[in-house]
Amino acid sequence: MAQRDWARDHVRRYRQTGGADGHIWKGHDGRGNFPCLLLTTTGRRTGEPRTTPLIYGCDGSDYIVVASQGGRPEHPHWYLNLAADPTVDVQVEAVSFAATARAAQGGYRERLWQMMAAVYPPYEDYREKAAATREIPVVVLSRA
């Protein structure tokens, strides 16, 4: 199954079950237990809603996601969308809410990076892969 198809299927199952199927992602190898939320951004070119399943962590009442795209040299589309319009919708299990997205900076970003690398260790490999072309954004989602 192509990655796009996998993500679309994940979003469909997550929404249909209120997160019962999809909130905890087993990873591509089936050996993990990674919490996922659904992030809906507004397409910067189309104006259409775009939903992406993302691994998340929590920092107080904020949700934290990482724009890693597997360490590829470019930012993921969802990150470019929220950079253009930081008003987003988030679903965590059966709860949906409006949020504002912002990229963490400096020491705050590094603290959140370490927290997220503990949640999903492959982020460290992704950081190495991306180092020559970009710093991977760590995104803070705060309820609106």
CSV table of C-alpha atoms in Angstrom, one decimal, residues 27-86:
chain,number,residue,atom,x,y,z
A,27,GLY,CA,4.5,1.3,13.5
A,28,HIS,CA,5.4,0.0,10.1
A,29,ASP,CA,7.0,-3.1,11.6
A,30,GLY,CA,4.1,-3.7,14.0
A,31,ARG,CA,6.4,-3.5,17.1
A,32,GLY,CA,5.6,0.0,18.5
A,33,ASN,CA,2.9,1.7,20.5
A,34,PHE,CA,2.9,5.2,19.3
A,35,PRO,CA,0.1,7.7,20.1
A,36,CYS,CA,-1.4,9.4,17.0
A,37,LEU,CA,-3.6,12.4,16.5
A,38,LEU,CA,-5.2,13.7,13.4
A,39,LEU,CA,-4.1,17.2,12.3
A,40,THR,CA,-6.3,19.0,9.7
A,41,THR,CA,-4.7,22.0,8.0
A,42,THR,CA,-6.0,24.2,5.2
A,43,GLY,CA,-4.2,23.6,1.9
A,44,ARG,CA,-2.2,26.6,1.1
A,45,ARG,CA,-2.9,26.4,-2.6
A,46,THR,CA,-6.4,24.7,-2.7
A,47,GLY,CA,-8.0,26.1,0.5
A,48,GLU,CA,-9.2,22.5,1.1
A,49,PRO,CA,-8.9,20.7,4.4
A,50,ARG,CA,-6.0,18.2,4.6
A,51,THR,CA,-5.8,15.7,7.4
A,52,THR,CA,-2.6,13.9,8.4
A,53,PRO,CA,-2.1,11.2,11.2
A,54,LEU,CA,0.9,12.2,13.3
A,55,ILE,CA,2.6,10.8,16.3
A,56,TYR,CA,2.3,13.2,19.2
A,57,GLY,CA,3.4,14.0,22.7
A,58,CYS,CA,2.0,16.3,25.4
A,59,ASP,CA,3.6,19.3,27.1
A,60,GLY,CA,1.2,20.6,29.7
A,61,SER,CA,-2.1,21.2,27.8
A,62,ASP,CA,-0.3,21.5,24.4
A,63,TYR,CA,0.1,18.7,21.9
A,64,ILE,CA,3.5,18.3,20.2
A,65,VAL,CA,4.2,16.9,16.7
A,66,VAL,CA,7.3,16.7,14.6
A,67,ALA,CA,7.6,17.7,10.9
A,68,SER,CA,10.1,15.0,10.2
A,69,GLN,CA,8.9,13.5,6.9
A,70,GLY,CA,11.3,10.7,7.5
A,71,GLY,CA,14.3,13.0,7.3
A,72,ARG,CA,13.7,14.0,3.7
A,73,PRO,CA,15.3,17.3,2.6
A,74,GLU,CA,12.0,19.2,2.4
A,75,HIS,CA,9.3,20.0,4.9
A,76,PRO,CA,6.1,18.0,4.7
A,77,HIS,CA,3.1,19.6,3.0
A,78,TRP,CA,1.1,19.7,6.3
A,79,TYR,CA,3.8,21.8,7.8
A,80,LEU,CA,3.9,24.2,4.9
A,81,ASN,CA,0.1,24.5,5.2
A,82,LEU,CA,0.2,25.4,8.8
A,83,ALA,CA,3.0,27.8,8.3
A,84,ALA,CA,0.7,29.6,5.8
A,85,ASP,CA,-2.3,29.4,8.1
A,86,PRO,CA,-1.7,28.3,11.7
